[in-house]
Short mmCIF file of C-alpha atoms and ligand atoms in Angstrom, two decimals:
data_model
loop_
_atom_site.label_atom_id
_atom_site.label_comp_id
_atom_site.label_asym_id
_atom_site.label_seq_id
_atom_site.Cartn_x
_atom_site.Cartn_y
_atom_site.Cartn_z
CA MET A 51 -8.30 28.45 -9.13
CA SER A 52 -8.85 28.70 -5.55
CA ASN A 53 -5.63 30.74 -4.98
CA HIS A 54 -2.10 31.13 -6.69
CA PRO A 55 1.08 29.23 -6.37
CA LYS A 56 3.84 31.24 -5.17
CA GLY A 57 7.58 31.35 -5.34
CA ASN A 58 9.55 28.14 -5.78
CA ALA A 59 6.40 25.94 -5.29
CA ARG A 60 6.15 22.48 -6.34
CA THR A 61 2.91 21.05 -7.95
CA VAL A 62 1.45 17.76 -6.70
CA VAL A 63 -1.48 16.30 -9.01
CA ILE A 64 -3.95 14.00 -7.13
CA THR A 65 -6.41 11.82 -8.85
CA GLY A 66 -9.78 11.85 -6.94
CA GLY A 67 -8.60 14.35 -4.53
CA ASN A 68 -12.00 15.51 -4.02
CA SER A 69 -12.96 12.86 -1.55
CA GLY A 70 -11.71 10.06 0.84
CA LEU A 71 -7.94 9.15 0.87
CA GLY A 72 -7.24 11.75 -1.93
CA TYR A 73 -8.60 14.55 -0.09
CA ALA A 74 -6.93 13.83 3.24
CA CYS A 75 -3.56 13.35 1.33
CA ALA A 76 -4.08 16.77 -0.20
CA GLN A 77 -4.97 18.25 3.37
CA ALA A 78 -1.98 16.83 4.78
CA LEU A 79 0.61 18.31 2.12
CA LEU A 80 -1.23 21.60 2.19
CA GLY A 81 -1.13 21.85 6.05
CA SER A 82 2.65 21.11 5.86
CA ALA A 83 5.32 23.87 6.02
CA ASP A 84 7.70 22.06 3.69
CA GLY A 85 6.39 23.50 0.55
CA PRO A 86 5.28 25.47 -0.93
CA TRP A 87 2.96 22.92 -2.23
CA HIS A 88 0.46 23.81 -5.10
CA VAL A 89 -2.15 20.74 -5.17
CA VAL A 90 -4.32 20.11 -8.22
CA ILE A 91 -7.45 18.08 -7.36
CA ALA A 92 -8.03 16.03 -10.51
CA SER A 93 -11.47 14.55 -10.35
CA ARG A 94 -14.33 14.02 -12.70
CA ASP A 95 -17.05 16.12 -11.42
CA ALA A 96 -16.24 19.70 -11.90
CA ALA A 97 -18.58 21.00 -8.95
CA ARG A 98 -17.33 18.47 -6.35
CA SER A 99 -13.71 19.08 -7.28
CA ARG A 100 -14.08 22.81 -7.19
CA ALA A 101 -15.61 22.69 -3.77
CA ALA A 102 -13.08 20.34 -2.41
CA ALA A 103 -10.22 22.69 -3.62
CA ASP A 104 -12.00 25.56 -2.27
CA ALA A 105 -12.15 23.87 1.19
CA LEU A 106 -8.60 22.68 1.12
CA ALA A 107 -7.19 26.10 -0.04
CA ALA A 108 -9.06 27.74 2.88
CA GLY A 109 -7.47 25.61 5.46
CA ALA A 110 -4.02 25.54 3.60
CA ALA A 111 -0.77 26.77 5.58
CA ALA A 112 0.49 29.97 4.38
CA GLY A 113 2.11 29.81 0.83
CA ASN A 114 0.32 26.57 -0.23
CA SER A 115 -2.27 26.74 -2.63
CA ALA A 116 -4.99 24.38 -4.32
CA GLU A 117 -7.06 24.37 -7.51
CA ALA A 118 -9.45 21.99 -9.25
CA MET A 119 -9.05 20.47 -12.83
CA VAL A 120 -11.51 18.09 -14.24
CA LEU A 121 -10.31 14.50 -15.28
CA ASP A 122 -12.38 11.68 -16.06
CA LEU A 123 -10.26 8.34 -15.85
CA GLY A 124 -13.12 6.71 -17.62
CA SER A 125 -12.59 8.78 -20.67
CA LEU A 126 -9.27 8.71 -22.85
CA ASP A 127 -10.40 11.93 -24.31
CA SER A 128 -10.79 13.65 -21.00
CA ILE A 129 -7.36 12.18 -19.99
CA ARG A 130 -5.66 13.48 -23.14
CA SER A 131 -7.34 17.08 -22.83
CA PHE A 132 -6.42 17.14 -18.99
CA ALA A 133 -2.81 16.23 -19.69
CA ALA A 134 -2.61 18.65 -22.75
CA GLU A 135 -3.76 21.53 -20.32
CA LEU A 136 -1.32 20.55 -17.54
CA THR A 137 1.44 20.38 -19.80
CA ASP A 138 0.85 23.72 -21.42
CA ARG A 139 0.57 25.35 -17.91
CA LEU A 140 3.66 23.66 -16.69
CA GLY A 141 5.37 24.81 -19.82
CA SER A 142 4.35 28.47 -19.53
CA GLY A 143 5.28 28.52 -16.04
CA ALA A 144 1.65 29.08 -14.90
CA LEU A 145 2.37 25.97 -12.75
CA PRO A 146 5.47 25.16 -10.68
CA HIS A 147 7.66 22.09 -11.27
CA LEU A 148 5.66 19.01 -11.28
CA HIS A 149 6.86 17.27 -8.24
CA ALA A 150 4.48 14.36 -7.85
CA LEU A 151 1.58 12.63 -9.52
CA VAL A 152 -0.55 10.58 -6.99
CA CYS A 153 -2.67 8.06 -8.97
CA ASN A 154 -5.15 7.61 -6.16
CA ALA A 155 -8.66 7.81 -7.91
CA GLY A 156 -10.53 4.28 -7.84
CA VAL A 157 -13.74 2.69 -7.92
CA GLN A 158 -15.17 -0.75 -6.64
CA MET A 159 -18.38 -1.54 -8.74
CA GLY A 160 -20.21 -3.78 -6.49
CA ALA A 161 -22.60 -5.97 -8.84
CA THR A 162 -22.72 -3.35 -11.77
CA ASP A 163 -21.32 -4.25 -15.05
CA ALA A 164 -20.15 -0.68 -15.78
CA ARG A 165 -18.17 0.40 -18.74
CA THR A 166 -15.96 3.35 -19.33
CA ALA A 167 -16.63 5.90 -22.33
CA ASP A 168 -14.18 3.72 -24.43
CA GLY A 169 -15.94 0.56 -23.76
CA PHE A 170 -13.53 -0.91 -21.08
CA GLU A 171 -14.89 -2.67 -17.94
CA ALA A 172 -15.17 0.11 -15.44
CA THR A 173 -12.92 -1.20 -12.50
CA PHE A 174 -9.85 -2.14 -14.59
CA GLY A 175 -10.75 0.83 -16.93
CA ILE A 176 -10.50 3.59 -14.44
CA ASN A 177 -8.23 1.88 -11.84
CA HIS A 178 -5.53 0.86 -14.23
CA LEU A 179 -5.96 1.65 -17.87
CA GLY A 180 -7.01 5.21 -17.03
CA HIS A 181 -3.87 5.76 -14.75
CA PHE A 182 -1.73 4.25 -17.52
CA ALA A 183 -2.83 6.52 -20.04
CA LEU A 184 -2.40 9.66 -17.68
CA VAL A 185 1.18 8.66 -16.60
CA HIS A 186 1.95 8.22 -20.30
CA ALA A 187 0.55 11.44 -21.46
CA LEU A 188 2.41 13.29 -18.63
CA LEU A 189 5.77 11.57 -19.04
CA PRO A 190 7.28 14.49 -20.84
CA VAL A 191 6.69 16.78 -17.92
CA LEU A 192 7.53 14.26 -15.15
CA GLU A 193 11.20 15.64 -15.13
CA ALA A 194 13.67 14.81 -12.31
CA PRO A 195 13.35 15.22 -9.29
CA SER A 196 9.71 13.85 -9.33
CA ARG A 197 7.54 10.88 -8.42
CA VAL A 198 4.70 8.92 -9.25
CA VAL A 199 2.65 7.08 -6.55
CA VAL A 200 -0.01 4.56 -7.18
CA VAL A 201 -2.47 3.67 -4.76
CA SER A 202 -2.98 -0.20 -4.87
CA SER A 203 -4.49 -2.23 -2.01
CA GLY A 204 -3.78 -5.03 0.20
CA THR A 205 -6.55 -6.93 -1.52
CA HIS A 206 -4.01 -7.48 -4.48
CA ASP A 207 -2.69 -10.05 -1.88
CA PRO A 208 -5.31 -12.34 -0.08
CA GLY A 209 -2.52 -14.37 1.60
CA PRO A 210 -1.68 -12.63 5.01
CA LYS A 211 -4.89 -10.79 5.32
CA GLY A 212 -7.51 -13.12 4.06
CA GLY A 213 -10.34 -12.01 1.52
CA ARG A 214 -10.90 -12.47 -2.17
CA ALA A 215 -7.92 -13.29 -4.50
CA PRO A 216 -7.32 -11.40 -7.86
CA ALA A 217 -8.13 -13.59 -10.87
CA TRP A 218 -5.61 -12.46 -13.37
CA ASN A 219 -6.41 -12.77 -17.20
CA ASP A 220 -5.00 -11.69 -20.43
CA PRO A 221 -5.16 -7.89 -20.08
CA HIS A 222 -7.59 -7.71 -23.28
CA ALA A 223 -9.77 -9.99 -21.79
CA LEU A 224 -9.76 -8.04 -18.43
CA ALA A 225 -10.47 -4.78 -20.39
CA ARG A 226 -13.67 -6.53 -21.66
CA GLY A 227 -14.78 -7.80 -18.12
CA GLU A 228 -13.56 -11.34 -18.31
CA LEU A 229 -11.80 -12.36 -15.21
CA GLY A 230 -9.55 -15.70 -15.14
CA PRO A 231 -10.77 -18.99 -14.03
CA ALA A 232 -10.61 -18.36 -10.35
CA ALA A 233 -13.62 -16.36 -10.74
CA ALA A 234 -15.61 -18.97 -12.61
CA LYS A 235 -18.14 -19.56 -9.96
CA ASP A 236 -18.40 -15.80 -8.66
CA ASN A 237 -21.84 -14.23 -8.61
CA ALA A 238 -22.18 -10.60 -9.69
CA LEU A 239 -21.20 -9.20 -6.34
CA LEU A 240 -18.22 -11.34 -5.77
CA ARG A 241 -17.21 -10.74 -9.50
CA GLY A 242 -17.35 -7.10 -8.63
CA GLN A 243 -14.99 -7.54 -5.54
CA ARG A 244 -12.76 -9.86 -7.76
CA ARG A 245 -12.49 -7.15 -10.53
CA TYR A 246 -11.41 -4.50 -7.71
CA CYS A 247 -8.66 -6.62 -6.30
CA THR A 248 -7.41 -7.77 -9.72
CA SER A 249 -7.27 -4.12 -10.74
CA LYS A 250 -5.26 -3.36 -7.56
CA LEU A 251 -2.93 -6.13 -8.73
CA ALA A 252 -2.45 -4.48 -11.95
CA ASN A 253 -1.68 -1.22 -10.19
CA ILE A 254 1.52 -2.81 -8.80
CA TYR A 255 2.41 -4.53 -12.18
CA PHE A 256 2.13 -1.14 -13.54
CA THR A 257 4.33 0.55 -10.86
CA TYR A 258 6.91 -1.89 -11.24
CA ALA A 259 6.98 -1.71 -15.10
CA LEU A 260 7.09 1.98 -15.07
CA ALA A 261 9.94 2.12 -12.53
CA ARG A 262 12.10 0.03 -14.82
CA ARG A 263 11.45 2.50 -17.65
CA LEU A 264 11.79 5.97 -15.81
CA PRO A 265 14.84 7.96 -16.12
CA GLU A 266 17.12 8.52 -12.99
CA GLY A 267 15.61 10.84 -10.47
CA VAL A 268 11.99 9.92 -11.28
CA THR A 269 10.50 7.13 -9.23
CA ALA A 270 7.55 5.04 -8.99
CA ASN A 271 6.25 3.41 -5.87
CA ALA A 272 2.87 1.63 -4.97
CA PHE A 273 0.89 2.25 -1.68
CA ASP A 274 -1.63 0.26 0.42
CA PRO A 275 -3.58 2.72 2.82
CA GLY A 276 -5.14 -0.41 4.45
CA ILE A 277 -8.74 -0.28 5.18
CA MET A 278 -10.45 2.77 5.54
CA LEU A 279 -14.19 2.93 6.68
CA ASP A 280 -14.76 6.45 6.33
CA THR A 281 -14.31 6.98 2.71
CA ALA A 282 -16.99 6.68 -0.33
CA LEU A 283 -15.18 3.59 -2.03
CA GLY A 284 -18.35 1.09 -1.14
CA ARG A 285 -20.92 3.52 -2.86
CA SER A 286 -21.75 0.83 -5.37
CA MET A 287 -22.05 -1.72 -2.97
CA PRO A 288 -25.80 -3.04 -2.08
CA ALA A 289 -27.45 -0.91 0.61
CA PRO A 290 -27.10 -3.38 3.62
CA VAL A 291 -23.31 -3.57 2.79
CA ARG A 292 -23.35 0.30 2.84
CA PHE A 293 -25.37 0.42 5.92
CA ALA A 294 -22.97 -2.03 7.92
CA PHE A 295 -19.87 -0.09 6.66
CA LYS A 296 -21.11 3.40 7.71
CA TYR A 297 -23.09 2.53 10.84
CA ILE A 298 -21.80 -0.76 12.37
CA ALA A 299 -18.36 -1.24 11.44
CA PRO A 300 -17.15 2.14 12.95
CA ARG A 301 -18.36 1.10 16.26
CA PHE A 302 -16.25 -1.92 16.19
CA ILE A 303 -13.07 -0.32 14.77
CA TRP A 304 -10.95 -1.35 17.80
CA LEU A 305 -11.84 -5.19 17.10
CA LEU A 306 -11.22 -4.67 13.53
CA ARG A 307 -7.90 -3.14 14.40
CA ARG A 308 -7.08 -6.13 16.47
CA MET A 309 -8.22 -8.75 14.09
CA MET A 310 -6.86 -7.18 10.71
CA LYS A 311 -3.23 -6.76 12.45
CA ASP A 312 -3.23 -2.94 12.49
CA SER A 313 -4.42 -2.55 8.71
CA VAL A 314 -7.55 -0.39 9.58
CA HIS A 315 -6.94 3.40 9.61
CA THR A 316 -8.97 6.50 9.30
CA SER A 317 -8.44 8.39 5.88
CA GLN A 318 -6.50 11.09 7.63
CA GLU A 319 -4.05 8.60 9.10
CA SER A 320 -3.57 6.92 5.52
CA GLY A 321 -3.65 10.49 3.73
CA ARG A 322 -0.82 11.38 6.10
CA ALA A 323 1.41 8.34 4.88
CA LEU A 324 0.50 8.82 1.18
CA ALA A 325 1.36 12.60 1.61
CA TRP A 326 4.78 11.40 3.12
CA LEU A 327 5.31 9.04 0.12
CA ALA A 328 4.56 11.98 -2.33
CA ALA A 329 6.76 14.56 -0.66
CA ALA A 330 9.47 13.21 1.73
CA PRO A 331 12.87 14.33 0.78
CA GLU A 332 14.50 10.85 2.35
CA LEU A 333 12.40 8.98 -0.24
CA ALA A 334 13.76 10.94 -3.41
CA GLY A 335 15.74 7.61 -4.49
CA THR A 336 13.37 5.20 -3.61
CA THR A 337 11.70 3.44 -6.70
CA ALA A 338 9.73 0.04 -7.29
CA ARG A 339 9.00 -0.48 -3.83
CA TYR A 340 5.47 -1.38 -2.27
CA PHE A 341 4.48 0.58 1.02
CA ASP A 342 1.83 -0.59 3.57
CA GLY A 343 1.23 2.76 5.14
CA ARG A 344 4.87 3.86 5.74
CA ARG A 345 6.20 0.39 5.78
CA ASP A 346 8.26 -0.65 2.86
CA ILE A 347 7.21 -4.33 2.60
CA PRO A 348 7.43 -6.95 -0.26
CA SER A 349 4.22 -7.12 -2.14
CA SER A 350 2.60 -10.58 -3.08
CA ASP A 351 4.62 -13.28 -4.97
CA GLU A 352 2.09 -12.98 -7.74
CA SER A 353 2.66 -9.24 -8.26
CA ASN A 354 6.36 -9.82 -8.92
CA ASP A 355 5.50 -11.91 -11.89
CA THR A 356 7.74 -9.63 -14.42
CA ALA A 357 6.41 -11.56 -17.43
CA ARG A 358 2.95 -10.63 -16.73
CA ALA A 359 3.80 -7.02 -15.76
CA GLU A 360 5.45 -6.67 -19.29
CA GLN A 361 2.57 -8.15 -21.02
CA LEU A 362 0.37 -5.73 -19.10
CA TRP A 363 2.46 -2.91 -20.21
CA LYS A 364 2.38 -3.74 -23.80
CA ASP A 365 -1.18 -4.53 -23.91
CA SER A 366 -2.12 -1.29 -22.20
CA LEU A 367 -0.15 0.68 -24.66
CA ILE A 368 -2.41 -1.01 -27.35
CA LEU A 369 -5.66 -0.50 -25.31
CA THR A 370 -4.99 3.21 -24.71
CA GLY A 371 -3.26 4.14 -28.07
CA ALA A 372 -0.36 5.29 -25.93
CA GLY A 373 2.18 3.54 -28.13
CA HIS A 374 3.41 6.67 -29.70
CA GLN A 375 4.52 8.09 -26.31
CA PRO A 376 8.21 8.22 -25.08
CA LEU A 377 8.34 4.80 -23.04
CA THR A 378 7.55 1.69 -25.02
N1 NAP B 455 -11.26 2.70 1.22
C1 NAP B 455 -10.29 1.62 1.48
O1 NAP B 455 -10.61 0.69 2.47
C2 NAP B 455 -9.15 1.26 0.62
C3 NAP B 455 -8.54 0.28 0.91
C4 NAP B 455 -7.49 0.05 0.01
C5 NAP B 455 -6.96 0.78 -1.28
N2 NAP B 455 -7.94 1.87 -1.30
C6 NAP B 455 -7.81 2.92 -2.68
O2 NAP B 455 -7.76 4.19 -2.10
C7 NAP B 455 -8.08 5.20 -3.27
C8 NAP B 455 -8.88 6.10 -2.87
O3 NAP B 455 -10.24 5.40 -2.40
P1 NAP B 455 -11.18 5.99 -1.36
O4 NAP B 455 -11.31 4.89 -0.41
O5 NAP B 455 -10.78 7.19 -0.87
O6 NAP B 455 -12.46 6.14 -2.09
P2 NAP B 455 -13.52 7.34 -2.68
O7 NAP B 455 -13.69 8.45 -1.24
O8 NAP B 455 -14.43 6.83 -3.26
O9 NAP B 455 -12.59 8.12 -3.37
C9 NAP B 455 -12.14 7.80 -4.83
C10 NAP B 455 -12.14 8.92 -5.57
O10 NAP B 455 -11.79 8.62 -7.04
C11 NAP B 455 -12.56 9.40 -7.87
N3 NAP B 455 -12.88 8.79 -8.99
C12 NAP B 455 -13.53 7.51 -9.20
N4 NAP B 455 -13.87 7.46 -10.63
C13 NAP B 455 -13.10 8.44 -11.15
C14 NAP B 455 -12.99 8.69 -12.51
N5 NAP B 455 -13.41 7.95 -13.60
N6 NAP B 455 -12.03 9.88 -12.88
C15 NAP B 455 -11.56 10.48 -11.85
N7 NAP B 455 -11.83 10.38 -10.60
C16 NAP B 455 -12.40 9.17 -10.24
C17 NAP B 455 -13.85 9.68 -6.87
O11 NAP B 455 -14.53 10.83 -7.59
P3 NAP B 455 -16.08 11.01 -7.15
O12 NAP B 455 -16.26 11.59 -5.88
O13 NAP B 455 -16.47 11.72 -8.45
O14 NAP B 455 -16.82 9.60 -7.24
C18 NAP B 455 -13.10 9.99 -5.64
O15 NAP B 455 -12.75 11.21 -5.67
C19 NAP B 455 -8.66 4.12 -4.38
O16 NAP B 455 -7.54 3.79 -5.34
C20 NAP B 455 -8.96 2.75 -3.59
O17 NAP B 455 -8.75 1.52 -4.43
C21 NAP B 455 -9.12 2.22 -0.60
#
């Protein structure tokens, strides 16, 4: 542990908090005087997570604290162990009240056809199923007042901003890596992008279905951070794409901002917006909403398909073996 929670602190768990948006969100919370906040950086690599938590703790405002816990969202075993340990520590008072669970971790696989430890296609498996299983396992400790914030993306909705559309399919097929008919002509790289936006659509279905089931005082909202060029999300992309993102695009950020109607941000800007969603007292009763930064806007028409969301919920229970948990 980097340092210890004090007094009437509240715990915020941030998946993938060792990098990019999650790290910036942790920084914003830990820099704030509205706590005390105890931030748990929940990420898959122990050394990277610990280094991040140590750096965050060193820069934290007085009374705030941070620590690292290992969580691999690509492994149901790892998710269960993480949830069991967190639950024990919350129950024993070693950690203060769980105020927010920020489901931020995410991958975009490029042209790679990667699988999770349980055999799910990695994009759907980590971005959706991993978070689904995590939230389920933590439901008993998500007591009012508390909130779940799910990081989605504007790519769930190609309408206003352009880009590749999701290719929804039966959730069992998505778990096997099979996209819907819209992806029939995709090459491997485009399929990777399509899997990513489809998983981000799943994030919204999950958020809305979860919000319908949570007790009063426990909320669930989805968040679009906009386009951030300074994170590691593109690490699996081919080298020329990575080069363009790292060295060329940042020089033209002013042009991108103009072309993309203000949806290009630094991770610091979006991290502050995500921290606001996780912590702002004025949002205590806000649930089942979609935020573009701090703007509460409608998500795509497709993402409001309740029948699909309910099917995804039922199939995710089966796929993750979470059916024994309180909310079915
Ligand atoms: N960047 C953008 O333009 C953009 C736009 C819209 C939405 N988003 C969303 O923002 C979120 C954060 O992404 P980012 O841009 O900040 O990218 P990032 O820097 O790559 O951060 C992703 C985080 O997720 C973690 N992670 C990946 N797989 C994991 C696993 N199996 N278990 C646990 N943690 C795992 C990573 O850990 P490691 O360091 O160990 O890999 C990293 O900490 C994602 O949900 C992404 O979809 C990003």
